[in-house]
Amino acid sequence: MIIVDDVHKRYHTDHGVGKWVLKGVSFAIPPKVSVGLVGRNGAGKSTLLRLIGGVDTPSRGRIERHCRVSWPMGYGGGLHGTLTGRQNAKFVCRIHGCEDDLDERVAMVEDFAELGEAFDDPVKTYSSGMKSRLQFGLSLAFDFDVYISDEVTAAGDAAFRAKAAAAFQKVADHAGLIMVSHAEGTLRQFCTAGIWLHEGRAHWFDDLDEALKHYKESLTA
Amino acid sequence: MAGYARSTTSVALSVWKALFLREAVSRVSAGRAAWVWMLLEPIVHVVFLMLLFTLVRLRVITGAETAIWLLVGLTSFFTARNIYTRGMEALNANQALFAYRQVLPVDTVLVRGALEAFLGVIVALLLLAGAGLFGFQVIPHDPLAVLAGLAGMCLCGLGLGLILSVASDLVPELGRIAQLLFTPLYFLSGVIFPLTVVPVQYREWLFYNPFSHGLELLRGGFFPLYPVAPEANFAYLFGFAVAVVFLGLAMHVRYADRLRAK
């Protein structure tokens, strides 16, 4: 269960306080529900994911996480450039308190990411596809109740995408999912409910199709 | 996996451990033979200053062996200096890891401080042991005073690192200004000359600097006959340390949101 209660967010820039990105967003995500987050570019989708993931704090309002929530996955975030893939994996295991079975989890990440010897090279030498392989492997190494995905399934070559989608489906079967994707097919594949972000407010739909309909109407309007 | 049920203490501890190992790997394996340079920097300093002292100025330090006097002062000052300079850069270097909500900006500064203190002590011990092999007298006469002086300097460095990390993140110009002040601080702390040579009326000013207190007390603990400047006292050193550490932590609490957002 994740409760988002009257959340406002604005950022401080070099030129003072920015405009409100989110103005009064409220919803509750029940356990094991997969939600697709739609809205036009700059509507605040990534901001909302960061807030739910606890990376940022809301300017006003509050967010309650009554379950284990992942970090926001995707876009090369959460990887340190000077560390190798293996060192990154170890770091993430350690901060999640998985010291005891660290070796198995790292082996699992290595196995899934299929980076070969590059797993022991610094992440800054990786291509974006390799980075997303590593991120994806990392995200599968832990059992979260809710996964936050910011287009994490989008990258990689065709073979990896198929493998990632299958693995993600398995995750989605037993856990909740909050995902942002501009690919409608991906959203339909994994999500049942939808949130439409529009002009700083969130609109909840139990049916993803409804959310997509409103989203598309807002684009043409 | 333990997940959200973990206590905040156990989360903090596992984050500190992970960060410590991550920082240690980067510090010791950055570039070719990074650990050689850690040892070489103080050695080269000592040798260079010994040349200056013996060839140019013919200075003898009262009550202490010049080489050891320099070695002790340089390694401890460098340790404190590394804590605040590397602490100041800690946020930038770990920005990518703030994607995990478990990692707080303040953690990175604290862990860097601990790592630099740890490395500094190892370097000092190795160099002293080396000097011991050459027949120098390297056993401190009052080890507790030496440790207290070093601890006070490290804590002052940590406090400065905490403050500067926030300040330079919010106002990058402040970081530049701080860096300009680091070199004068090296001279004003009496790392390479005994502060007792400074006339009393100016010495008062030098002892607003906590590192002056730390170095004098540390050397006083090391050499039984070394004349410590009367202004040096532990109360000022640790009072300063408590004040800056508190201010630094308070700034990290106050600006926690802004430090993460990028």
PDB file of N, CA and C in Angstrom, chain B residues 111-147:
ATOM      1  N   VAL B 111      31.531   9.024   6.079  1.00  0.00           N
ATOM      2  CA  VAL B 111      32.315   7.842   5.716  1.00  0.00           C
ATOM      3  C   VAL B 111      33.676   8.243   5.153  1.00  0.00           C
ATOM      4  N   ARG B 112      33.692   9.289   4.323  1.00  0.00           N
ATOM      5  CA  ARG B 112      34.980   9.746   3.800  1.00  0.00           C
ATOM      6  C   ARG B 112      35.887  10.186   4.933  1.00  0.00           C
ATOM      7  N   GLY B 113      35.303  10.887   5.922  1.00  0.00           N
ATOM      8  CA  GLY B 113      36.099  11.310   7.070  1.00  0.00           C
ATOM      9  C   GLY B 113      36.713  10.120   7.777  1.00  0.00           C
ATOM     10  N   ALA B 114      35.895   9.093   8.011  1.00  0.00           N
ATOM     11  CA  ALA B 114      36.395   7.911   8.704  1.00  0.00           C
ATOM     12  C   ALA B 114      37.491   7.229   7.894  1.00  0.00           C
ATOM     13  N   LEU B 115      37.294   7.141   6.584  1.00  0.00           N
ATOM     14  CA  LEU B 115      38.281   6.481   5.730  1.00  0.00           C
ATOM     15  C   LEU B 115      39.610   7.243   5.740  1.00  0.00           C
ATOM     16  N   GLU B 116      39.534   8.584   5.630  1.00  0.00           N
ATOM     17  CA  GLU B 116      40.771   9.367   5.608  1.00  0.00           C
ATOM     18  C   GLU B 116      41.506   9.269   6.939  1.00  0.00           C
ATOM     19  N   ALA B 117      40.758   9.264   8.042  1.00  0.00           N
ATOM     20  CA  ALA B 117      41.392   9.118   9.349  1.00  0.00           C
ATOM     21  C   ALA B 117      42.094   7.766   9.438  1.00  0.00           C
ATOM     22  N   PHE B 118      41.409   6.743   8.974  1.00  0.00           N
ATOM     23  CA  PHE B 118      41.934   5.385   8.984  1.00  0.00           C
ATOM     24  C   PHE B 118      43.220   5.297   8.153  1.00  0.00           C
ATOM     25  N   LEU B 119      43.167   5.827   6.929  1.00  0.00           N
ATOM     26  CA  LEU B 119      44.347   5.790   6.058  1.00  0.00           C
ATOM     27  C   LEU B 119      45.474   6.632   6.638  1.00  0.00           C
ATOM     28  N   GLY B 120      45.110   7.801   7.199  1.00  0.00           N
ATOM     29  CA  GLY B 120      46.129   8.689   7.757  1.00  0.00           C
ATOM     30  C   GLY B 120      46.895   8.028   8.886  1.00  0.00           C
ATOM     31  N   VAL B 121      46.183   7.309   9.738  1.00  0.00           N
ATOM     32  CA  VAL B 121      46.840   6.635  10.853  1.00  0.00           C
ATOM     33  C   VAL B 121      47.774   5.545  10.323  1.00  0.00           C
ATOM     34  N   ILE B 122      47.299   4.802   9.315  1.00  0.00           N
ATOM     35  CA  ILE B 122      48.142   3.742   8.746  1.00  0.00           C
ATOM     36  C   ILE B 122      49.421   4.332   8.148  1.00  0.00           C
ATOM     37  N   VAL B 123      49.259   5.414   7.372  1.00  0.00           N
ATOM     38  CA  VAL B 123      50.425   6.051   6.759  1.00  0.00           C
ATOM     39  C   VAL B 123      51.396   6.531   7.839  1.00  0.00           C
ATOM     40  N   ALA B 124      50.862   7.180   8.873  1.00  0.00           N
ATOM     41  CA  ALA B 124      51.718   7.690   9.948  1.00  0.00           C
ATOM     42  C   ALA B 124      52.467   6.557  10.626  1.00  0.00           C
ATOM     43  N   LEU B 125      51.744   5.458  10.912  1.00  0.00           N
ATOM     44  CA  LEU B 125      52.396   4.334  11.591  1.00  0.00           C
ATOM     45  C   LEU B 125      53.492   3.731  10.717  1.00  0.00           C
ATOM     46  N   LEU B 126      53.197   3.563   9.428  1.00  0.00           N
ATOM     47  CA  LEU B 126      54.195   2.990   8.520  1.00  0.00           C
ATOM     48  C   LEU B 126      55.444   3.865   8.467  1.00  0.00           C
ATOM     49  N   LEU B 127      55.243   5.183   8.341  1.00  0.00           N
ATOM     50  CA  LEU B 127      56.389   6.083   8.221  1.00  0.00           C
ATOM     51  C   LEU B 127      57.185   6.123   9.515  1.00  0.00           C
ATOM     52  N   LEU B 128      56.477   6.118  10.639  1.00  0.00           N
ATOM     53  CA  LEU B 128      57.194   6.116  11.925  1.00  0.00           C
ATOM     54  C   LEU B 128      57.980   4.830  12.091  1.00  0.00           C
ATOM     55  N   ALA B 129      57.353   3.715  11.698  1.00  0.00           N
ATOM     56  CA  ALA B 129      58.057   2.439  11.793  1.00  0.00           C
ATOM     57  C   ALA B 129      59.302   2.465  10.919  1.00  0.00           C
ATOM     58  N   GLY B 130      59.149   3.034   9.713  1.00  0.00           N
ATOM     59  CA  GLY B 130      60.296   3.160   8.818  1.00  0.00           C
ATOM     60  C   GLY B 130      61.393   3.998   9.446  1.00  0.00           C
ATOM     61  N   ALA B 131      60.989   5.144  10.036  1.00  0.00           N
ATOM     62  CA  ALA B 131      61.974   6.018  10.672  1.00  0.00           C
ATOM     63  C   ALA B 131      62.637   5.294  11.843  1.00  0.00           C
ATOM     64  N   GLY B 132      61.857   4.461  12.536  1.00  0.00           N
ATOM     65  CA  GLY B 132      62.408   3.690  13.651  1.00  0.00           C
ATOM     66  C   GLY B 132      63.522   2.776  13.208  1.00  0.00           C
ATOM     67  N   LEU B 133      63.364   2.210  12.007  1.00  0.00           N
ATOM     68  CA  LEU B 133      64.401   1.329  11.482  1.00  0.00           C
ATOM     69  C   LEU B 133      65.701   2.086  11.231  1.00  0.00           C
ATOM     70  N   PHE B 134      65.587   3.389  10.965  1.00  0.00           N
ATOM     71  CA  PHE B 134      66.786   4.190  10.757  1.00  0.00           C
ATOM     72  C   PHE B 134      67.365   4.714  12.068  1.00  0.00           C
ATOM     73  N   GLY B 135      66.805   4.251  13.167  1.00  0.00           N
ATOM     74  CA  GLY B 135      67.399   4.592  14.449  1.00  0.00           C
ATOM     75  C   GLY B 135      66.814   5.822  15.116  1.00  0.00           C
ATOM     76  N   PHE B 136      65.759   6.392  14.545  1.00  0.00           N
ATOM     77  CA  PHE B 136      65.128   7.532  15.216  1.00  0.00           C
ATOM     78  C   PHE B 136      64.322   7.047  16.417  1.00  0.00           C
ATOM     79  N   GLN B 137      64.129   7.945  17.365  1.00  0.00           N
ATOM     80  CA  GLN B 137      63.306   7.641  18.529  1.00  0.00           C
ATOM     81  C   GLN B 137      61.851   7.923  18.145  1.00  0.00           C
ATOM     82  N   VAL B 138      61.036   6.876  17.939  1.00  0.00           N
ATOM     83  CA  VAL B 138      59.702   7.089  17.400  1.00  0.00           C
ATOM     84  C   VAL B 138      58.577   6.686  18.353  1.00  0.00           C
ATOM     85  N   ILE B 139      58.912   6.365  19.589  1.00  0.00           N
ATOM     86  CA  ILE B 139      57.861   6.006  20.547  1.00  0.00           C
ATOM     87  C   ILE B 139      57.437   7.269  21.281  1.00  0.00           C
ATOM     88  N   PRO B 140      56.162   7.660  21.189  1.00  0.00           N
ATOM     89  CA  PRO B 140      55.724   8.887  21.874  1.00  0.00           C
ATOM     90  C   PRO B 140      55.813   8.724  23.394  1.00  0.00           C
ATOM     91  N   HIS B 141      56.111   9.844  24.053  1.00  0.00           N
ATOM     92  CA  HIS B 141      56.259   9.728  25.500  1.00  0.00           C
ATOM     93  C   HIS B 141      54.901   9.743  26.192  1.00  0.00           C
ATOM     94  N   ASP B 142      53.891  10.378  25.565  1.00  0.00           N
ATOM     95  CA  ASP B 142      52.540  10.374  26.126  1.00  0.00           C
ATOM     96  C   ASP B 142      51.544  10.034  25.003  1.00  0.00           C
ATOM     97  N   PRO B 143      51.414   8.728  24.721  1.00  0.00           N
ATOM     98  CA  PRO B 143      50.606   8.327  23.554  1.00  0.00           C
ATOM     99  C   PRO B 143      49.171   8.849  23.605  1.00  0.00           C
ATOM    100  N   LEU B 144      48.582   8.921  24.797  1.00  0.00           N
ATOM    101  CA  LEU B 144      47.189   9.363  24.885  1.00  0.00           C
ATOM    102  C   LEU B 144      47.039  10.808  24.426  1.00  0.00           C
ATOM    103  N   ALA B 145      48.006  11.648  24.796  1.00  0.00           N
ATOM    104  CA  ALA B 145      47.940  13.047  24.373  1.00  0.00           C
ATOM    105  C   ALA B 145      48.068  13.141  22.852  1.00  0.00           C
ATOM    106  N   VAL B 146      48.932  12.275  22.280  1.00  0.00           N
ATOM    107  CA  VAL B 146      49.086  12.271  20.823  1.00  0.00           C
ATOM    108  C   VAL B 146      47.774  11.895  20.165  1.00  0.00           C
ATOM    109  N   LEU B 147      47.155  10.816  20.664  1.00  0.00           N
ATOM    110  CA  LEU B 147      45.893  10.365  20.083  1.00  0.00           C
ATOM    111  C   LEU B 147      44.805  11.420  20.247  1.00  0.00           C
TER     112      LEU B 147
END
